């Protein structure tokens, strides 16, 4: 999380391509109903010979990588550990929330530090839920579904307790300034761990809406496993969405201290994202209306650059904002592909616009497409900014494999990009190129996934991993391990580090958090991507 300090990254011209995406989407938004419906018919008139069975043959390298990546969530757990898989981890944060008479002991530390940040933690839960909903059978085929569900529930248990009443949500445990003055194992924390909340007087629409999305998506995951728990999650999701929408205001303004870590440029995308998930969870068309008719002009960003104002924005929040915006386009395009009962003309037109915007994004990702983004390294890795560069490549690859599977399942054979045609297999090949780079097919010939292969980072920027279990260190003297030239004594297995420079070099140095720090939300994107690639598959047409 040190990688997210304010002012450590200025505007990036690489995002001009994404601005082009939205401008082009704005052109689409001005098209007539007839053009949109004609386009839809054109896109669906050709059918491939069939849809593969679920799941297909397992790809061994991706199965192994998924098994490893999943373990990082265990590395990051707070609370009283159950069935602990990480030998060097123990109970921690057991008194979290005690200042508010709450049990906030669970949840996960977001990165290499020991703070629980609600915004990225909720995003982690939403992505994990989405991965399970789309690719749970493939996770099951390689014996990872149970671990994914357990990790998700560890987060949602925390989020439930962090929402003690309809209009109150605790969004942080721990003081980042105090935390950064210490370097110690979570089991040996000594500093105070205060809590922060949003409420009607100090609203935080984006974090409340993202938490609503996490609860709604998780309610679908647990619907058949634990119906009462699923119903409780859905209740929290609906309350949080109402709170977020009724008391609109950015948490970055309500609680200025968050600006240095997980700042936010706005909350419109999270509201639409949450509404989309609530529609999937409930089937209530009022949520679909919210995203496609009532608020689309204000929040949908068609033809607007409002979501790409990066003043005072740092890498972590940039990634969250842009990923949520684009993930929302893909999530809503799912309804366009597979349909839903009772969709009005207005909703259908809006869904086609979301779908077209998602297609423009896909065309930009395909390396030989006419509108292909130039935001890549020489060897083809999607690369946008220095801080945690792999977040963008993993998010892009996950979207590509998922969108390709939407095409495959709906028997939509062709994606047109400025007159050239592409197939779901082309999107899958792009996704594979990104994860293969991470797993070792890169100029450094190293894996950026800790524990995968024979050559991976040894000095991960991570407190618990860097300090020996039997070390008797306090707050200050633990810094000797931050600056030590030795490899980490404890393996942070499954950690996806920040990634290489634009010139594709990597410096394995613990104090360089820009390159060497992992995070739960980036790992969630990697897990989602690997789950989609572990075998060839169609996707379910409905989450219910």
Coordinates of C-alpha atoms in Angstrom, one line a residue:
X1 CA 0.0 0.0 0.0
X2 CA 3.0 2.3 0.2
X3 CA 2.7 2.2 -3.6
X4 CA -0.4 4.3 -3.3
X5 CA 1.0 7.5 -1.7
X6 CA -0.5 10.6 -3.1
X7 CA 1.6 12.5 -5.7
X8 CA 3.8 9.5 -6.6
X9 CA 2.4 9.3 -10.1
X10 CA 1.1 12.1 -12.3
X11 CA -1.2 12.1 -15.2
X12 CA -0.3 9.4 -17.8
X13 CA -0.7 10.1 -21.4
X14 CA -1.2 6.3 -21.9
X15 CA -4.8 6.9 -20.7
X16 CA -5.5 9.0 -23.8
X17 CA -6.4 5.7 -25.5
X18 CA -9.1 5.0 -22.9
X19 CA -10.4 8.5 -23.5
X20 CA -10.7 7.6 -27.1
X21 CA -12.7 4.6 -26.1
X22 CA -15.3 6.7 -24.3
X23 CA -15.4 9.3 -27.1
X24 CA -16.1 6.6 -29.6
X25 CA -18.7 5.2 -27.3
X26 CA -20.3 8.7 -27.3
X27 CA -20.6 8.5 -31.1
X28 CA -22.4 5.2 -30.6
X29 CA -24.6 6.7 -28.0
X30 CA -25.9 9.3 -30.6
X31 CA -26.8 6.6 -33.1
X32 CA -30.4 5.9 -33.8
X33 CA -32.4 3.0 -32.4
X34 CA -32.6 1.5 -35.8
X35 CA -28.9 1.5 -36.2
X36 CA -28.4 -0.1 -32.8
X37 CA -30.9 -2.9 -33.4
X38 CA -29.5 -3.5 -36.9
X39 CA -26.0 -3.8 -35.4
X40 CA -27.3 -6.3 -32.9
X41 CA -28.8 -8.5 -35.6
X42 CA -25.6 -8.3 -37.6
X43 CA -23.5 -9.4 -34.6
X44 CA -25.6 -12.4 -33.9
X45 CA -26.5 -13.7 -37.3
X46 CA -23.5 -16.0 -37.7
X47 CA -23.2 -19.0 -35.4
X48 CA -20.2 -21.3 -34.7
X49 CA -20.7 -25.0 -34.9
X50 CA -21.2 -25.5 -31.2
X51 CA -20.4 -24.6 -27.6
X52 CA -17.8 -26.7 -25.8
X53 CA -18.7 -28.8 -22.8
X54 CA -17.9 -27.4 -19.4
X55 CA -15.1 -27.8 -18.4
X56 CA -12.7 -28.9 -21.1
X57 CA -9.2 -30.4 -20.7
X58 CA -7.2 -28.8 -17.9
X59 CA -4.2 -26.7 -18.8
X60 CA -1.6 -27.9 -16.3
X61 CA 0.4 -24.7 -16.1
X62 CA -2.6 -22.5 -15.4
X63 CA -4.0 -25.0 -12.9
X64 CA -0.7 -24.9 -11.0
X65 CA -0.6 -21.1 -11.1
X66 CA -4.2 -20.9 -9.9
X67 CA -3.4 -23.2 -7.0
X68 CA -0.5 -21.0 -6.0
X69 CA -2.2 -17.6 -6.5
X70 CA -5.2 -18.6 -4.4
X71 CA -2.9 -19.1 -1.4
X72 CA -2.1 -15.4 -1.2
X73 CA -5.5 -14.7 0.3
X74 CA -4.5 -17.0 3.2
X75 CA -1.3 -15.0 3.6
X76 CA -3.3 -11.8 4.0
X77 CA -5.9 -13.0 6.5
X78 CA -6.5 -11.2 9.7
X79 CA -8.3 -12.7 12.7
X80 CA -8.3 -16.1 14.4
X81 CA -7.1 -18.4 11.6
X82 CA -9.0 -21.6 10.8
X83 CA -7.4 -24.4 8.8
X84 CA -4.4 -22.2 8.4
X85 CA -2.4 -23.2 5.2
X86 CA 0.5 -20.7 5.7
X87 CA 2.9 -22.1 8.3
X88 CA 4.4 -18.7 9.2
X89 CA 1.1 -17.0 9.8
X90 CA -0.8 -16.9 13.1
X91 CA -3.7 -15.1 14.7
X92 CA -3.7 -11.3 14.4
X93 CA -6.0 -8.3 14.7
X94 CA -8.1 -10.0 17.3
X95 CA -9.0 -6.7 18.9
X96 CA -9.9 -4.9 15.7
X97 CA -13.1 -3.0 16.1
X98 CA -13.1 -3.2 19.9
X99 CA -13.2 0.6 20.1
X100 CA -16.7 0.4 18.5
X101 CA -17.8 -2.7 20.3
X102 CA -17.6 -4.6 17.0
X103 CA -15.8 -7.7 15.9
X104 CA -13.7 -6.5 12.9
X105 CA -11.0 -9.2 13.4
X106 CA -11.6 -10.9 10.0
X107 CA -11.0 -9.4 6.6
X108 CA -7.6 -9.1 4.9
X109 CA -4.6 -6.7 5.0
X110 CA -4.7 -5.1 1.6
X111 CA -1.0 -5.3 0.6
X112 CA 2.4 -5.4 2.3
X113 CA 1.2 -3.4 5.3
X114 CA -1.3 -4.1 8.1
X115 CA -4.2 -1.8 7.4
X116 CA -7.6 -3.0 6.3
X117 CA -9.0 -0.6 3.6
X118 CA -12.6 -1.2 2.9
X119 CA -12.7 0.1 -0.7
X120 CA -10.1 -2.3 -2.2
X121 CA -11.2 -5.1 0.1
X122 CA -14.8 -4.9 -1.2
X123 CA -13.5 -4.8 -4.8
X124 CA -11.5 -7.9 -4.1
X125 CA -14.7 -9.6 -2.9
X126 CA -16.6 -8.6 -5.9
X127 CA -14.0 -9.9 -8.4
X128 CA -13.7 -13.2 -6.4
X129 CA -17.5 -13.5 -6.6
X130 CA -17.6 -12.8 -10.3
X131 CA -14.8 -15.4 -10.9
X132 CA -16.7 -18.0 -9.0
X133 CA -20.0 -17.3 -10.7
X134 CA -18.5 -17.5 -14.2
X135 CA -15.9 -20.1 -13.7
X136 CA -16.7 -22.0 -10.5
X137 CA -16.9 -25.3 -12.3
X138 CA -13.4 -24.8 -13.7
X139 CA -12.2 -24.0 -10.2
X140 CA -13.8 -27.1 -9.0
X141 CA -12.1 -29.2 -11.7
X142 CA -8.7 -28.2 -10.3
X143 CA -9.9 -28.4 -6.6
X144 CA -9.7 -24.6 -6.0
X145 CA -13.4 -23.7 -5.7
X146 CA -13.6 -24.4 -1.9
X147 CA -10.6 -22.2 -1.2
X148 CA -12.1 -19.4 -3.3
X149 CA -15.4 -19.6 -1.4
X150 CA -13.6 -19.7 1.9
X151 CA -11.5 -16.6 1.1
X152 CA -14.6 -14.8 -0.1
X153 CA -16.6 -15.6 3.0
X154 CA -13.6 -14.4 5.2
X155 CA -14.0 -11.0 3.6
X156 CA -17.8 -10.9 3.6
X157 CA -18.0 -11.9 7.2
X158 CA -15.9 -8.8 7.9
X159 CA -18.0 -6.6 5.7
X160 CA -21.2 -7.7 7.4
X161 CA -19.8 -6.8 10.8
X162 CA -18.5 -3.5 9.4
X163 CA -22.1 -2.6 8.5
X164 CA -23.8 -2.5 11.9
X165 CA -26.7 -0.3 10.8
X166 CA -28.3 0.7 7.5
X167 CA -26.5 4.1 7.2
X168 CA -23.2 3.3 8.9
X169 CA -20.2 1.5 7.3
X170 CA -16.8 1.1 8.8
X171 CA -14.3 1.5 6.0
X172 CA -10.9 1.3 7.6
X173 CA -9.2 -0.4 10.5
X174 CA -5.7 0.9 11.4
X175 CA -4.0 4.2 11.0
X176 CA -1.8 4.2 7.9
X177 CA 0.6 6.8 9.3
X178 CA 1.2 4.8 12.5
X179 CA 1.4 1.6 10.5
X180 CA 4.0 3.0 8.2
X181 CA 6.2 4.0 11.1
X182 CA 6.4 0.4 12.1
X183 CA 7.8 -2.7 10.3
X184 CA 6.5 -5.8 12.1
X185 CA 4.7 -9.0 11.7
X186 CA 0.9 -8.8 12.0
X187 CA 1.0 -11.3 14.9
X188 CA 3.2 -8.8 16.8
X189 CA 1.4 -5.5 16.1
X190 CA 1.7 -3.0 18.9
X191 CA 0.3 0.3 17.5
X192 CA -3.2 1.5 18.0
X193 CA -5.8 0.4 15.4
X194 CA -8.5 3.0 15.2
X195 CA -11.5 2.6 12.9
X196 CA -13.1 5.0 10.4
X197 CA -16.7 5.1 9.4
X198 CA -19.0 6.7 6.8
X199 CA -22.5 7.8 7.7
X200 CA -25.2 10.3 6.8
X201 CA -23.1 13.2 8.0
X202 CA -19.9 12.0 6.4
X203 CA -21.0 10.0 3.3
X204 CA -18.9 7.8 1.1
X205 CA -20.9 6.8 -1.9
X206 CA -18.2 4.9 -3.8
X207 CA -17.1 2.7 -0.9
X208 CA -20.7 2.0 0.2
X209 CA -21.7 1.2 -3.4
X210 CA -18.6 -1.1 -4.0
X211 CA -19.5 -2.9 -0.7
X212 CA -23.0 -3.3 -1.9
X213 CA -21.7 -4.8 -5.1
X214 CA -19.5 -7.2 -3.1
X215 CA -22.5 -8.3 -0.9
X216 CA -24.8 -8.7 -3.9
X217 CA -22.4 -10.7 -6.0
X218 CA -21.4 -12.9 -2.9
X219 CA -25.1 -13.5 -2.2
X220 CA -25.3 -15.3 -5.6
X221 CA -22.2 -17.4 -4.7
X222 CA -23.7 -18.6 -1.5
X223 CA -27.3 -18.9 -2.6
X224 CA -27.3 -22.6 -2.9
X225 CA -24.6 -23.3 -0.3
X226 CA -26.1 -21.3 2.6
X227 CA -29.4 -19.7 1.8
X228 CA -29.8 -17.8 5.1
X229 CA -26.3 -16.3 4.7
X230 CA -27.0 -15.4 1.1
X231 CA -30.2 -13.6 2.2
X232 CA -28.4 -11.7 4.9
X233 CA -25.7 -10.6 2.3
X234 CA -28.4 -9.4 0.0
X235 CA -30.2 -7.4 2.7
X236 CA -26.9 -5.7 3.5
X237 CA -26.3 -5.0 -0.2
X238 CA -29.7 -3.4 -0.7
X239 CA -29.3 -1.3 2.5
X240 CA -25.9 -0.1 1.4
X241 CA -27.0 0.7 -2.1
X242 CA -29.9 2.9 -0.7
X243 CA -27.4 4.5 1.7
X244 CA -24.9 5.2 -1.1
X245 CA -27.5 6.6 -3.4
X246 CA -29.5 8.6 -0.9
X247 CA -26.5 10.3 0.8
X248 CA -24.3 11.0 -2.1
X249 CA -20.8 12.3 -1.5
X250 CA -17.3 11.1 -2.0
X251 CA -15.5 9.5 0.9
X252 CA -12.4 11.3 -0.2
X253 CA -14.1 14.6 0.7
X254 CA -15.8 13.3 3.9
X255 CA -12.6 11.7 5.2
X256 CA -9.7 13.6 3.6
X257 CA -7.0 11.3 5.1
X258 CA -8.0 8.6 2.7
X259 CA -6.8 10.7 -0.3
X260 CA -3.2 9.7 0.3
X261 CA -4.0 6.0 0.0
X262 CA -7.2 5.1 -1.9
X263 CA -8.4 8.3 -3.2
X264 CA -11.4 8.5 -5.5
X265 CA -12.3 10.7 -8.4
X266 CA -16.0 10.0 -8.2
X267 CA -18.7 7.6 -7.4
X268 CA -21.0 7.3 -10.4
X269 CA -19.3 4.2 -11.8
X270 CA -19.6 2.4 -8.5
X271 CA -23.3 3.2 -8.3
X272 CA -23.9 1.7 -11.7
X273 CA -21.7 -1.3 -10.9
X274 CA -23.6 -2.0 -7.7
X275 CA -27.0 -1.6 -9.5
X276 CA -25.9 -4.1 -12.1
X277 CA -25.0 -6.6 -9.5
X278 CA -28.2 -6.0 -7.5
X279 CA -30.1 -6.7 -10.7
X280 CA -28.4 -10.0 -11.2
X281 CA -28.9 -10.9 -7.5
X282 CA -32.6 -9.9 -7.3
X283 CA -34.0 -9.8 -10.9
X284 CA -35.6 -6.5 -9.8
X285 CA -35.8 -4.3 -12.9
X286 CA -35.6 -1.1 -10.9
X287 CA -31.9 -1.8 -10.5
X288 CA -31.5 -2.4 -14.3
X289 CA -33.5 0.8 -14.9
X290 CA -31.1 2.6 -12.6
X291 CA -28.2 1.6 -14.7
X292 CA -29.7 1.8 -18.2
X293 CA -32.3 4.6 -18.1
X294 CA -32.5 6.7 -14.9
X295 CA -28.8 7.4 -14.4
X296 CA -27.1 6.5 -17.6
X297 CA -26.7 10.1 -18.8
X298 CA -25.3 11.3 -15.6
X299 CA -23.0 8.4 -14.8
X300 CA -22.4 6.1 -17.8
X301 CA -19.6 8.2 -19.2
X302 CA -20.5 7.8 -22.8
X303 CA -18.5 10.4 -24.7
X304 CA -17.3 12.0 -21.5
X305 CA -13.7 12.2 -20.1
X306 CA -14.9 12.8 -16.6
X307 CA -13.6 9.4 -15.4
X308 CA -10.2 10.2 -16.8
X309 CA -9.2 13.2 -14.8
X310 CA -6.2 11.9 -13.0
X311 CA -5.1 15.0 -11.1
X312 CA -3.8 13.9 -7.7
X313 CA -4.6 10.4 -8.5
X314 CA -2.2 7.5 -7.7
X315 CA -1.8 4.1 -9.3
X316 CA -4.0 2.1 -6.9
X317 CA -7.0 4.3 -7.2
X318 CA -6.6 4.8 -10.9
X319 CA -6.7 1.1 -11.3
X320 CA -9.8 0.7 -9.1
X321 CA -11.7 3.4 -10.9
X322 CA -10.9 2.4 -14.4
X323 CA -11.4 -1.3 -13.8
X324 CA -14.8 -0.7 -12.2
X325 CA -15.9 1.4 -15.1
X326 CA -14.8 -1.0 -17.8
X327 CA -15.8 -4.1 -15.8
X328 CA -19.3 -2.6 -15.5
X329 CA -19.5 -2.3 -19.3
X330 CA -18.7 -6.0 -19.6
X331 CA -21.0 -7.1 -16.8
X332 CA -24.0 -5.2 -18.4
X333 CA -23.1 -6.6 -21.8
X334 CA -23.7 -10.0 -20.3
X335 CA -27.4 -9.1 -20.2
X336 CA -27.3 -8.0 -23.8
X337 CA -25.8 -11.4 -24.9
X338 CA -28.0 -13.7 -22.8
X339 CA -31.1 -11.5 -22.4
X340 CA -33.6 -11.1 -19.6
X341 CA -37.3 -11.1 -19.3
X342 CA -39.3 -7.8 -19.4
X343 CA -36.5 -5.6 -20.7
X344 CA -37.9 -2.3 -22.1
X345 CA -36.9 -0.7 -25.4
X346 CA -35.0 1.9 -23.5
X347 CA -33.1 -0.7 -21.5
X348 CA -32.3 -2.7 -24.6
X349 CA -30.9 0.3 -26.4
X350 CA -28.7 1.2 -23.4
X351 CA -27.5 -2.4 -23.0
X352 CA -26.5 -2.4 -26.7
X353 CA -24.6 0.8 -26.0
X354 CA -22.8 -0.8 -23.0
X355 CA -22.1 -3.8 -25.2
X356 CA -20.7 -1.7 -28.0
X357 CA -18.4 0.2 -25.6
X358 CA -17.2 -3.1 -24.3
X359 CA -16.5 -4.2 -27.8
X360 CA -14.5 -1.1 -28.5
X361 CA -12.4 -1.9 -25.4
X362 CA -11.9 -5.5 -26.7
X363 CA -10.7 -4.2 -30.1
X364 CA -8.2 -1.9 -28.4
X365 CA -6.8 -4.9 -26.5
X366 CA -6.2 -7.1 -29.5
X367 CA -2.6 -6.4 -30.5
X368 CA -3.1 -6.5 -34.3
X369 CA -6.4 -4.7 -34.3
X370 CA -6.6 -1.4 -36.2
X371 CA -7.5 0.5 -33.0
X372 CA -5.0 -1.4 -30.8
X373 CA -3.7 0.5 -27.8
X374 CA -0.1 1.5 -27.8
X375 CA 0.0 1.1 -24.0
X376 CA 2.2 -2.0 -24.2
X377 CA 5.7 -3.0 -23.6
X378 CA 7.9 -4.1 -26.6
X379 CA 7.0 -7.7 -25.9
X380 CA 3.2 -7.1 -25.7
X381 CA 2.4 -6.7 -22.0
X382 CA -0.4 -4.1 -21.4
X383 CA 1.5 -1.4 -19.5
X384 CA 0.0 1.9 -18.4
X385 CA 1.8 3.3 -15.3
X386 CA 4.8 2.5 -13.1
X387 CA 2.9 1.7 -10.0
X388 CA 1.7 -1.9 -9.9
X389 CA 1.7 -2.2 -13.7
X390 CA 0.4 -5.7 -13.7
X391 CA -3.0 -4.7 -12.4
X392 CA -3.9 -3.4 -15.9
X393 CA -2.7 -6.4 -17.8
X394 CA -4.5 -8.8 -15.5
X395 CA -7.7 -6.8 -15.6
X396 CA -7.6 -6.5 -19.4
X397 CA -6.8 -10.2 -19.9
X398 CA -9.7 -11.2 -17.5
X399 CA -12.1 -9.0 -19.5
X400 CA -10.9 -10.5 -22.8
X401 CA -11.3 -14.1 -21.8
X402 CA -14.6 -13.4 -20.2
X403 CA -16.0 -11.4 -23.2
X404 CA -14.8 -14.1 -25.6
X405 CA -16.7 -16.7 -23.5
X406 CA -19.8 -14.5 -23.7
X407 CA -19.5 -14.6 -27.4
X408 CA -18.9 -18.3 -27.5
X409 CA -21.8 -19.1 -25.2
X410 CA -24.2 -16.9 -27.1
X411 CA -22.8 -18.3 -30.4
X412 CA -21.7 -14.9 -31.6
X413 CA -18.8 -15.8 -33.9
X414 CA -17.3 -12.5 -35.0
X415 CA -16.1 -9.3 -33.3
X416 CA -15.6 -6.5 -35.9
X417 CA -12.8 -3.9 -35.3
X418 CA -12.7 -1.2 -37.9
X419 CA -13.5 -3.6 -40.7
X420 CA -11.4 -6.5 -39.5
X421 CA -13.0 -9.6 -37.9
X422 CA -11.8 -11.4 -34.8
X423 CA -13.1 -14.5 -32.9
X424 CA -13.4 -15.5 -29.3
X425 CA -10.2 -17.5 -29.8
X426 CA -8.3 -14.3 -30.6
X427 CA -9.5 -12.7 -27.3
X428 CA -8.4 -15.9 -25.5
X429 CA -4.9 -15.8 -27.2
X430 CA -4.5 -12.2 -26.0
X431 CA -5.4 -13.2 -22.5
X432 CA -3.0 -16.1 -22.5
X433 CA -0.2 -13.8 -23.8
X434 CA -0.6 -11.6 -20.7
X435 CA -0.6 -14.4 -18.1
X436 CA 2.2 -16.2 -19.9
X437 CA 4.3 -13.1 -19.6
X438 CA 3.6 -13.0 -15.8
X439 CA 4.5 -16.6 -15.5
X440 CA 7.9 -16.3 -17.1
X441 CA 7.7 -15.6 -20.8
X442 CA 9.3 -12.2 -20.5
X443 CA 12.8 -10.7 -21.1
X444 CA 13.7 -11.2 -17.4
X445 CA 12.8 -14.9 -17.8
X446 CA 11.2 -14.7 -14.3
X447 CA 7.8 -15.4 -12.8
X448 CA 6.1 -12.4 -11.2
X449 CA 4.0 -14.8 -9.2
X450 CA 5.8 -15.8 -6.1
X451 CA 6.2 -19.5 -5.8
X452 CA 5.6 -20.3 -9.4
X453 CA 8.6 -21.7 -11.4
X454 CA 12.2 -21.6 -10.3
X455 CA 12.9 -17.9 -10.6
X456 CA 10.6 -15.4 -8.9
X457 CA 11.1 -12.3 -6.6
X458 CA 12.8 -13.0 -3.4
X459 CA 12.5 -9.6 -1.7
X460 CA 8.7 -9.1 -1.8
X461 CA 7.6 -5.8 -0.1
X462 CA 5.6 -7.5 2.7
X463 CA 6.1 -7.2 6.4
X464 CA 5.1 -10.7 7.5
X465 CA 7.1 -12.4 4.7
X466 CA 10.2 -10.4 5.4
X467 CA 10.6 -11.0 9.2
X468 CA 11.6 -14.4 10.7
X469 CA 8.9 -15.9 12.8
X470 CA 11.2 -16.2 15.8
X471 CA 12.5 -12.6 15.5
X472 CA 12.0 -10.5 18.7
X473 CA 11.4 -7.1 17.1
X474 CA 9.2 -4.2 18.0
X475 CA 7.8 -1.4 15.9
X476 CA 11.0 0.4 15.0
X477 CA 13.7 -2.2 15.1
X478 CA 11.8 -4.3 12.6
X479 CA 13.0 -2.0 9.9
X480 CA 16.3 -3.9 9.8
X481 CA 14.4 -6.5 7.8
X482 CA 13.0 -4.0 5.4
X483 CA 16.5 -3.0 4.5
X484 CA 18.1 -6.4 4.7
X485 CA 19.8 -7.6 1.5
X486 CA 18.7 -11.2 2.2
X487 CA 15.7 -13.0 0.7
X488 CA 12.5 -13.0 2.6
X489 CA 12.7 -15.8 5.2
X490 CA 9.0 -16.6 4.7
X491 CA 7.5 -17.3 1.3
X492 CA 4.6 -15.0 0.4
X493 CA 3.2 -17.7 -1.8
X494 CA 0.9 -16.6 -4.5
X495 CA 1.8 -13.0 -4.3
X496 CA 1.6 -11.1 -7.6
X497 CA 4.2 -8.4 -7.3
X498 CA 3.8 -5.0 -8.9
X499 CA 5.6 -5.9 -12.0
X500 CA 8.3 -4.6 -14.4
X501 CA 9.3 -1.2 -15.7
X502 CA 8.2 -0.1 -19.1
X503 CA 11.6 -1.2 -20.4
X504 CA 10.7 -4.7 -19.0
X505 CA 13.4 -4.8 -16.4
X506 CA 12.7 -5.7 -12.7
X507 CA 14.7 -4.8 -9.7
X508 CA 14.2 -7.4 -6.9
X509 CA 14.5 -4.9 -4.0
X510 CA 12.2 -5.0 -1.0
X511 CA 12.2 -1.3 -0.4
X512 CA 10.9 -0.6 -3.9
X513 CA 7.2 -1.0 -3.3
X514 CA 6.4 0.3 -6.7
X515 CA 7.7 -3.0 -8.2
X516 CA 7.7 -5.5 -5.4
X517 CA 4.5 -5.0 -3.4
X518 CA 1.6 -7.4 -3.9
X519 CA -2.1 -6.7 -3.1
X520 CA -5.3 -8.7 -2.6
X521 CA -7.2 -6.9 -5.4
X522 CA -4.6 -7.5 -8.0
X523 CA -4.4 -11.2 -7.0
X524 CA -8.2 -11.4 -7.3
X525 CA -7.9 -10.3 -10.9
X526 CA -5.2 -12.9 -11.5
X527 CA -7.3 -15.6 -9.9
X528 CA -10.3 -14.6 -12.1
X529 CA -8.1 -14.7 -15.2
X530 CA -6.5 -18.1 -14.4
X531 CA -9.9 -19.5 -13.6
X532 CA -11.1 -18.6 -17.1
X533 CA -8.0 -20.0 -18.8
X534 CA -7.6 -23.3 -16.8
X535 CA -9.8 -25.0 -19.4
X536 CA -11.9 -24.1 -22.4
X537 CA -15.4 -23.4 -21.5
X538 CA -18.7 -21.6 -22.1
X539 CA -20.2 -19.6 -19.2
X540 CA -23.6 -19.9 -17.5
X541 CA -26.3 -17.8 -19.1
X542 CA -27.8 -16.9 -15.7
X543 CA -26.3 -16.5 -12.2
X544 CA -29.6 -17.5 -10.5

